[in-house]
Short mmCIF file of C-alpha atoms and ligand atoms in Angstrom, two decimals:
data_model
loop_
_atom_site.label_atom_id
_atom_site.label_comp_id
_atom_site.label_asym_id
_atom_site.label_seq_id
_atom_site.Cartn_x
_atom_site.Cartn_y
_atom_site.Cartn_z
CA MET Z 260 277.44 161.06 191.79
CA SER Z 261 280.15 163.33 190.97
CA PRO Z 262 283.30 163.56 193.15
CA ARG Z 263 282.30 167.02 194.69
CA GLN Z 264 278.69 165.91 195.45
CA ARG Z 265 280.40 162.72 197.47
CA GLN Z 266 282.60 165.08 199.20
CA ILE Z 267 279.93 167.42 200.21
CA LEU Z 268 277.85 164.28 201.25
CA THR Z 269 280.51 162.80 203.12
CA ARG Z 270 281.03 166.25 205.21
CA ILE Z 271 277.37 166.20 205.79
CA ALA Z 272 277.46 162.72 206.81
CA THR Z 273 280.69 163.29 209.26
CA GLY Z 274 279.06 166.62 210.48
CA THR Z 275 281.55 168.72 208.95
CA ALA Z 276 279.23 170.56 206.44
CA ARG Z 277 279.62 173.89 206.88
CA ARG Z 278 276.34 175.91 208.07
CA ALA Z 279 275.98 177.32 204.83
CA GLY Z 280 275.48 174.14 203.12
CA TYR Z 281 273.47 171.95 201.04
CA ASN Z 282 270.85 169.30 201.68
CA GLN Z 283 271.62 165.69 200.20
CA ARG Z 284 270.32 166.10 196.93
CA MET Z 285 272.04 169.94 196.67
CA SER Z 286 268.50 171.03 195.94
CA GLU Z 287 268.78 174.03 198.30
CA LEU Z 288 271.62 176.42 199.31
CA THR Z 289 271.51 178.49 202.09
CA ILE Z 290 274.23 181.76 202.26
CA THR Z 291 274.75 184.50 204.32
CA ARG Z 292 272.68 187.64 202.78
CA PRO Z 293 275.08 188.96 200.14
CA ASP Z 294 275.76 192.34 198.81
CA ASP Z 295 276.18 193.72 195.11
CA TRP Z 296 279.84 195.91 194.95
CA HIS Z 297 278.66 196.89 191.80
CA LEU Z 298 275.29 198.39 190.57
CA HIS Z 299 273.55 200.85 188.33
CA VAL Z 300 270.02 201.80 189.43
CA ARG Z 301 269.51 205.15 187.89
CA ASP Z 302 267.01 207.76 188.92
CA GLY Z 303 263.38 208.78 189.04
CA ASP Z 304 260.92 205.95 187.46
CA ALA Z 305 263.64 203.82 186.50
CA LEU Z 306 265.20 203.59 189.88
CA LYS Z 307 261.81 202.75 191.15
CA ALA Z 308 261.25 200.21 188.95
CA VAL Z 309 264.72 198.13 189.37
CA LEU Z 310 265.55 198.83 193.27
CA PRO Z 311 263.22 196.26 194.56
CA ALA Z 312 264.67 193.36 192.76
CA THR Z 313 268.09 194.10 194.24
CA ALA Z 314 266.92 194.88 197.78
CA CYS Z 315 265.23 191.70 197.62
CA GLN Z 316 268.49 189.66 197.21
CA PHE Z 317 271.22 191.90 198.71
CA ALA Z 318 271.68 193.51 202.04
CA ARG Z 319 273.86 196.32 200.36
CA ALA Z 320 274.90 197.55 196.87
CA ILE Z 321 277.46 199.88 195.70
CA ILE Z 322 275.65 202.51 193.61
CA MET Z 323 277.43 203.52 190.47
CA PRO Z 324 277.63 207.16 190.03
CA ASN Z 325 276.95 207.70 186.08
CA LEU Z 326 273.63 209.57 186.33
CA LYS Z 327 273.02 212.33 183.62
CA PRO Z 328 274.44 214.76 185.24
CA PRO Z 329 276.93 212.43 187.20
CA VAL Z 330 276.99 212.25 190.91
CA ARG Z 331 280.20 214.43 191.40
CA THR Z 332 279.95 215.71 194.76
CA VAL Z 333 279.22 214.27 198.62
CA ASP Z 334 276.22 216.47 198.40
CA ASP Z 335 275.02 214.96 195.04
CA ALA Z 336 275.68 211.72 196.63
CA LEU Z 337 273.74 212.41 199.95
CA GLU Z 338 270.83 213.53 197.77
CA TYR Z 339 271.01 210.38 195.52
CA ARG Z 340 271.17 208.43 198.42
CA GLN Z 341 268.00 209.55 200.16
CA ARG Z 342 266.18 208.94 196.61
CA ILE Z 343 267.22 205.69 196.40
CA LEU Z 344 266.12 205.19 200.02
CA ASP Z 345 262.78 206.73 199.12
CA ALA Z 346 262.42 204.30 196.26
CA LEU Z 347 262.95 201.34 198.59
CA PRO Z 348 259.68 199.08 199.33
CA ILE Z 349 258.27 199.36 202.52
CA GLY Z 350 260.12 197.68 205.47
CA SER Z 351 263.21 197.13 203.32
CA ALA Z 352 266.64 197.34 205.32
CA PHE Z 353 268.60 197.57 201.96
CA GLU Z 354 271.62 199.96 202.27
CA PRO Z 355 272.74 201.87 199.48
CA LEU Z 356 276.66 202.75 199.43
CA MET Z 357 277.47 205.82 197.70
CA THR Z 358 280.36 206.55 195.20
CA LEU Z 359 281.35 209.55 193.46
CA TYR Z 360 282.04 210.12 189.88
CA LEU Z 361 285.66 211.12 189.08
CA THR Z 362 286.23 214.09 186.92
CA ASP Z 363 289.42 216.05 185.90
CA ASN Z 364 288.05 218.65 188.24
CA THR Z 365 287.62 216.40 191.59
CA SER Z 366 289.42 218.12 194.30
CA PRO Z 367 291.42 216.36 197.26
CA GLU Z 368 289.16 218.15 199.44
CA GLU Z 369 286.13 216.31 198.24
CA ILE Z 370 287.75 213.16 198.84
CA VAL Z 371 288.24 214.09 202.58
CA ARG Z 372 284.47 215.12 202.63
CA ALA Z 373 283.59 212.07 200.94
CA ALA Z 374 285.34 210.10 203.59
CA MET Z 375 283.85 211.70 206.48
CA SER Z 376 280.33 211.55 205.30
CA GLY Z 377 279.82 207.88 206.32
CA HIS Z 378 277.90 207.38 203.17
CA VAL Z 379 280.37 207.78 200.36
CA LYS Z 380 282.36 204.50 199.99
CA ALA Z 381 284.49 204.78 196.92
CA ILE Z 382 285.38 206.98 194.07
CA LYS Z 383 284.30 205.63 190.26
CA TYR Z 384 287.13 206.34 187.73
CA TYR Z 385 285.64 205.84 183.89
CA PRO Z 386 287.79 207.36 181.31
CA ALA Z 387 286.23 210.06 179.45
CA GLY Z 388 283.68 208.31 176.56
CA ALA Z 389 284.40 204.54 177.53
CA THR Z 390 280.82 203.87 178.29
CA THR Z 391 276.91 204.78 179.31
CA ASN Z 392 277.26 208.42 180.52
CA SER Z 393 281.01 208.93 180.76
CA ASP Z 394 281.31 212.25 179.13
CA PHE Z 395 281.96 213.80 182.26
CA GLY Z 396 284.95 211.39 182.65
CA VAL Z 397 288.56 211.62 183.23
CA THR Z 398 290.64 212.47 180.12
CA ASP Z 399 293.78 211.62 181.49
CA ILE Z 400 294.43 209.82 184.32
CA ARG Z 401 297.62 211.69 185.68
CA LYS Z 402 295.52 214.75 186.01
CA CYS Z 403 293.92 212.97 189.10
CA ASP Z 404 297.39 212.17 191.26
CA ALA Z 405 296.62 214.71 193.75
CA VAL Z 406 293.09 213.01 194.25
CA PHE Z 407 294.71 209.60 194.32
CA GLU Z 408 297.37 210.92 196.82
CA ALA Z 409 294.63 211.86 199.32
CA MET Z 410 292.57 208.43 198.46
CA GLN Z 411 295.58 206.70 199.11
CA SER Z 412 296.26 208.20 202.67
CA ILE Z 413 292.61 208.06 203.90
CA GLY Z 414 291.99 204.37 202.29
CA LEU Z 415 289.02 205.33 200.25
CA PRO Z 416 288.84 202.86 197.29
CA LEU Z 417 289.22 203.62 193.74
CA LEU Z 418 286.74 201.58 191.29
CA LEU Z 419 288.17 201.29 187.75
CA HIS Z 420 286.36 200.93 184.68
CA GLY Z 421 289.31 199.51 183.14
CA GLU Z 422 289.26 200.13 179.67
CA VAL Z 423 291.35 202.65 177.27
CA THR Z 424 289.01 204.61 175.08
CA ASP Z 425 291.68 204.81 171.99
CA ALA Z 426 289.28 204.22 168.81
CA GLU Z 427 292.31 202.78 167.31
CA VAL Z 428 292.51 199.78 170.14
CA ASP Z 429 290.42 196.66 169.19
CA ILE Z 430 287.63 196.54 171.33
CA PHE Z 431 288.33 193.39 172.63
CA ASP Z 432 291.82 194.41 173.81
CA ARG Z 433 291.10 197.43 175.64
CA GLU Z 434 291.20 196.06 179.44
CA GLN Z 435 294.39 194.37 178.57
CA VAL Z 436 295.88 197.58 177.05
CA PHE Z 437 294.46 199.60 180.31
CA ILE Z 438 296.32 197.27 182.50
CA GLU Z 439 299.63 197.95 180.70
CA LYS Z 440 299.22 201.22 179.82
CA HIS Z 441 297.48 202.98 182.91
CA LEU Z 442 296.89 200.84 185.56
CA ILE Z 443 300.39 199.11 186.08
CA PRO Z 444 302.25 202.89 186.12
CA LEU Z 445 299.16 204.04 188.80
CA VAL Z 446 300.13 200.89 191.05
CA SER Z 447 303.55 202.09 190.92
CA ARG Z 448 302.80 205.67 191.47
CA PHE Z 449 300.21 204.59 194.42
CA PRO Z 450 301.22 201.29 195.84
CA LYS Z 451 298.87 201.53 198.96
CA LEU Z 452 295.94 202.77 196.94
CA ARG Z 453 292.99 200.53 197.43
CA ILE Z 454 291.67 199.91 194.14
CA VAL Z 455 288.77 197.41 192.65
CA LEU Z 456 289.10 196.69 189.03
CA GLU Z 457 285.75 196.20 187.97
CA HIS Z 458 284.00 194.16 185.96
CA ILE Z 459 287.06 192.24 185.00
CA THR Z 460 286.75 190.20 181.59
CA THR Z 461 289.86 188.85 180.60
CA ALA Z 462 292.35 186.02 181.56
CA SER Z 463 294.95 189.29 181.94
CA ALA Z 464 293.11 190.59 184.34
CA ALA Z 465 292.54 188.18 186.89
CA LYS Z 466 296.08 187.44 186.49
CA PHE Z 467 297.12 190.76 187.29
CA VAL Z 468 294.51 190.91 190.05
CA LEU Z 469 296.18 187.63 191.55
CA ALA Z 470 299.81 188.84 191.33
CA ALA Z 471 299.00 192.14 192.85
CA SER Z 472 299.42 193.00 196.56
CA GLU Z 473 296.30 192.63 198.85
CA ASN Z 474 294.95 196.01 198.31
CA ILE Z 475 293.85 195.24 194.84
CA ALA Z 476 290.71 193.21 194.12
CA ALA Z 477 288.00 192.85 191.30
CA THR Z 478 284.68 192.28 190.71
CA ILE Z 479 283.12 190.02 188.18
CA THR Z 480 279.62 190.12 186.70
CA PRO Z 481 277.40 186.95 186.27
CA GLN Z 482 277.30 187.45 182.31
CA HIS Z 483 281.10 187.48 182.15
CA LEU Z 484 281.06 184.09 184.06
CA LEU Z 485 278.35 182.62 182.04
CA TYR Z 486 278.97 183.80 178.59
CA SER Z 487 281.78 184.13 175.97
CA ARG Z 488 281.17 186.58 173.14
CA ASN Z 489 279.55 184.13 171.23
CA ALA Z 490 276.52 184.74 173.06
CA ILE Z 491 276.22 188.21 171.21
CA PHE Z 492 275.94 186.69 168.00
CA LYS Z 493 274.14 183.57 168.59
CA GLY Z 494 271.91 183.20 165.49
CA GLY Z 495 271.96 187.09 164.80
CA LEU Z 496 273.05 190.17 167.01
CA ARG Z 497 271.83 189.85 170.39
CA PRO Z 498 271.78 193.71 172.22
CA HIS Z 499 270.72 192.26 175.81
CA PHE Z 500 274.38 190.52 175.93
CA TYR Z 501 276.01 193.42 174.82
CA CYS Z 502 277.83 195.27 178.13
CA LEU Z 503 281.01 197.26 178.36
CA PRO Z 504 283.52 195.80 179.14
CA VAL Z 505 282.29 193.74 176.14
CA LEU Z 506 282.17 189.75 176.50
CA LYS Z 507 285.29 188.06 175.47
CA ARG Z 508 286.65 184.45 174.00
CA GLU Z 509 285.81 181.19 176.15
CA GLU Z 510 289.27 180.85 177.65
CA HIS Z 511 288.71 184.62 179.09
CA ARG Z 512 285.54 183.04 180.88
CA VAL Z 513 286.93 179.99 181.76
CA ALA Z 514 290.01 182.02 183.65
CA LEU Z 515 287.38 184.19 185.58
CA LEU Z 516 285.59 181.21 186.50
CA LYS Z 517 288.26 179.72 187.87
CA VAL Z 518 289.29 182.69 190.15
CA ALA Z 519 285.81 183.50 191.11
CA THR Z 520 285.39 179.91 192.34
CA SER Z 521 288.55 179.67 193.83
CA GLY Z 522 288.26 181.13 197.19
CA ASN Z 523 290.56 183.98 196.66
CA PRO Z 524 288.93 187.16 198.42
CA LYS Z 525 290.61 189.47 196.00
CA PHE Z 526 287.45 188.45 193.79
CA PHE Z 527 283.76 189.17 194.65
CA LEU Z 528 280.40 189.85 193.38
CA GLY Z 529 279.46 193.00 191.49
CA THR Z 530 276.83 192.43 189.01
CA ASP Z 531 276.99 195.43 186.87
CA SER Z 532 273.13 195.19 186.28
CA ALA Z 533 272.60 198.34 184.08
CA PRO Z 534 269.11 198.77 182.94
CA HIS Z 535 268.17 200.04 179.43
CA ALA Z 536 264.93 200.35 178.13
CA ARG Z 537 263.99 197.72 175.69
CA ASN Z 538 263.72 200.57 173.00
CA THR Z 539 267.03 201.90 173.55
CA LYS Z 540 268.68 198.43 173.39
CA GLU Z 541 267.04 196.94 170.10
CA THR Z 542 267.75 199.65 168.29
CA SER Z 543 270.35 200.60 165.45
CA CYS Z 544 272.69 201.88 168.01
CA CYS Z 545 272.26 199.78 171.31
CA GLY Z 546 273.08 201.37 174.87
CA ALA Z 547 275.49 198.90 176.77
CA GLY Z 548 274.46 196.94 179.84
CA CYS Z 549 272.83 193.61 180.88
CA TYR Z 550 270.06 194.05 183.28
CA THR Z 551 270.66 190.86 185.89
CA ALA Z 552 269.44 192.35 189.18
CA LEU Z 553 266.19 190.27 188.86
CA HIS Z 554 267.77 187.18 189.07
CA ALA Z 555 271.38 187.81 190.05
CA LEU Z 556 272.20 185.10 192.54
CA GLU Z 557 270.62 182.35 190.41
CA LEU Z 558 272.81 183.24 187.69
CA TYR Z 559 275.84 183.26 190.11
CA ALA Z 560 274.85 179.95 191.49
CA GLU Z 561 274.38 178.73 188.19
CA ALA Z 562 277.84 179.61 187.45
CA PHE Z 563 279.47 178.38 190.55
CA GLU Z 564 277.63 175.14 190.04
CA SER Z 565 279.24 174.54 186.64
CA ALA Z 566 282.59 174.66 188.03
CA GLY Z 567 281.40 172.36 191.08
CA ALA Z 568 281.98 174.96 193.46
CA LEU Z 569 278.76 175.92 194.90
CA ASP Z 570 280.82 175.79 198.29
CA LYS Z 571 282.71 178.98 197.23
CA LEU Z 572 279.67 181.15 196.48
CA GLU Z 573 278.97 182.39 199.92
CA GLY Z 574 282.49 183.71 200.09
CA PHE Z 575 282.43 185.59 196.84
CA ALA Z 576 278.85 186.63 197.38
CA SER Z 577 278.97 187.49 201.10
CA PHE Z 578 282.26 187.87 202.69
CA TYR Z 579 285.05 189.31 200.38
CA GLY Z 580 283.46 192.28 199.25
CA ALA Z 581 282.59 193.44 202.67
CA ASP Z 582 285.72 192.36 203.98
CA PHE Z 583 287.62 194.81 201.02
CA TYR Z 584 285.44 197.69 201.75
CA ARG Z 585 286.26 197.05 205.94
CA LEU Z 586 282.42 196.99 206.47
CA PRO Z 587 280.77 194.41 208.93
CA ARG Z 588 279.56 190.77 206.92
CA ASN Z 589 275.77 190.53 206.94
CA THR Z 590 274.10 188.50 209.49
CA GLY Z 591 271.01 187.25 207.91
CA SER Z 592 270.46 184.58 205.27
CA ILE Z 593 268.81 184.09 201.81
CA THR Z 594 268.07 180.62 200.55
CA LEU Z 595 268.16 179.25 196.76
CA LYS Z 596 266.28 176.28 195.42
CA LYS Z 597 266.98 174.14 192.81
CA GLU Z 598 264.04 174.71 190.52
CA ASN Z 599 263.53 175.23 186.87
CA TRP Z 600 261.88 178.46 186.11
CA THR Z 601 261.49 180.75 182.93
CA VAL Z 602 263.09 184.36 182.97
CA PRO Z 603 260.39 186.80 181.92
CA GLU Z 604 260.45 188.18 178.63
CA GLU Z 605 260.40 191.90 180.06
CA VAL Z 606 259.72 193.61 183.33
CA THR Z 607 258.00 197.11 183.63
CA PHE Z 608 259.84 199.94 183.25
CA PRO Z 609 258.87 203.51 182.45
CA ASN Z 610 257.77 204.15 178.88
CA SER Z 611 259.18 201.31 177.64
CA ALA Z 612 259.97 197.86 179.33
CA LEU Z 613 263.31 196.17 180.60
CA VAL Z 614 264.67 192.91 179.01
CA PRO Z 615 266.36 190.60 181.59
CA LEU Z 616 269.59 189.02 180.54
CA ARG Z 617 268.17 185.42 179.17
CA ALA Z 618 264.86 186.38 178.74
CA GLY Z 619 262.40 183.55 177.80
CA GLU Z 620 264.78 181.01 178.87
CA GLN Z 621 265.36 178.64 181.45
CA MET Z 622 267.01 179.20 184.93
CA ARG Z 623 268.09 176.31 187.22
CA TRP Z 624 268.02 177.92 190.40
CA ARG Z 625 265.37 180.26 192.11
CA PHE Z 626 265.53 182.74 195.08
CA ALA Z 627 263.42 181.63 197.68
CA LEU Z 628 261.04 184.49 198.87
O1 DOR Y 42 277.57 197.77 180.19
C1 DOR Y 42 277.63 198.82 180.99
N1 DOR Y 42 276.74 199.59 181.34
N2 DOR Y 42 279.32 199.01 181.20
C2 DOR Y 42 279.33 200.30 181.86
O2 DOR Y 42 280.30 200.63 182.00
C3 DOR Y 42 278.21 200.90 182.23
C4 DOR Y 42 276.91 200.51 182.08
C5 DOR Y 42 275.45 201.52 182.15
O3 DOR Y 42 275.67 202.32 183.22
O4 DOR Y 42 274.86 200.99 181.39
ZN1 ZN Y 43 279.34 199.69 185.75
#
């Protein structure tokens, strides 16, 4: 028995186990229903194909606006929200939390409208050309200072895809260079701006967020907690492990796992589940994105278990994001069971199929329906 298991058994025996606890064999874990603070659900038939998986596990999700064309105005966001609600399984209480896609032309007035809409919870910054559907992204972050000023005074969070796009910067360094070149100056121009550095992938990003003031937080994906960049190249090129920011060295994965499982409320769950049809992944120029909505919590549970920190999963998955967004914590609960199962080779997706992360491989935890 590990020291961690012994500690939990002692807590149960002495009646000090937390409500969100474990049975004695740690074969079951019940936590407050979580939220996904970074999610791509696309639109149309693709939306209908992927949304039920998220609605099954999560109460709410921050919906990314990188559609084609992107969600740029409050009207766009409200229409998209309605399409999401229409695509939900009957009886689902899932709540989409909308975002706007920041462009060079976003106005401070649109920010005020967003804040007043009740449904737009954040503004997403993509550097132009950084990733999937980012052609409308910001060409120079300083062009948005009037918008940041409005966001800072209203308290509307800015969600950052924190990578530079300069072709001469090594792809594995793009997050760190973004922090040095753009994020540190942005924070000094707008010290009270509420910022989420999305899908962090490096020890330097974790360090930056740890040292920053309490208005700065980060989301972490399951793939960046479970895999290093070796996974992309294991026995050949594996497109389903390719996402942006790209997986990094093992030392970075270890640093991310450390902060995610530390109980620090600056770090919370954001899957970045990003569905791409099989034929657009298994091709000569593969799109970036890992599909994890199907088994998101099971993946996170495995990562937290590997660190002996299952007791920290609930804060990360169910509390800290809601607290950062100043939204109420959820009330219901979900249960994960220790049970082996095999991730399907593919799931249904329009005109093709969708390959989940770790397709055909074993999982150790199973979401109890
Ligand atoms: O891997 C990614 N996929 N990173 C992103 O930033 C975008 C996303 C997508 O939309 O497919
Ligand atoms: Zn994303």
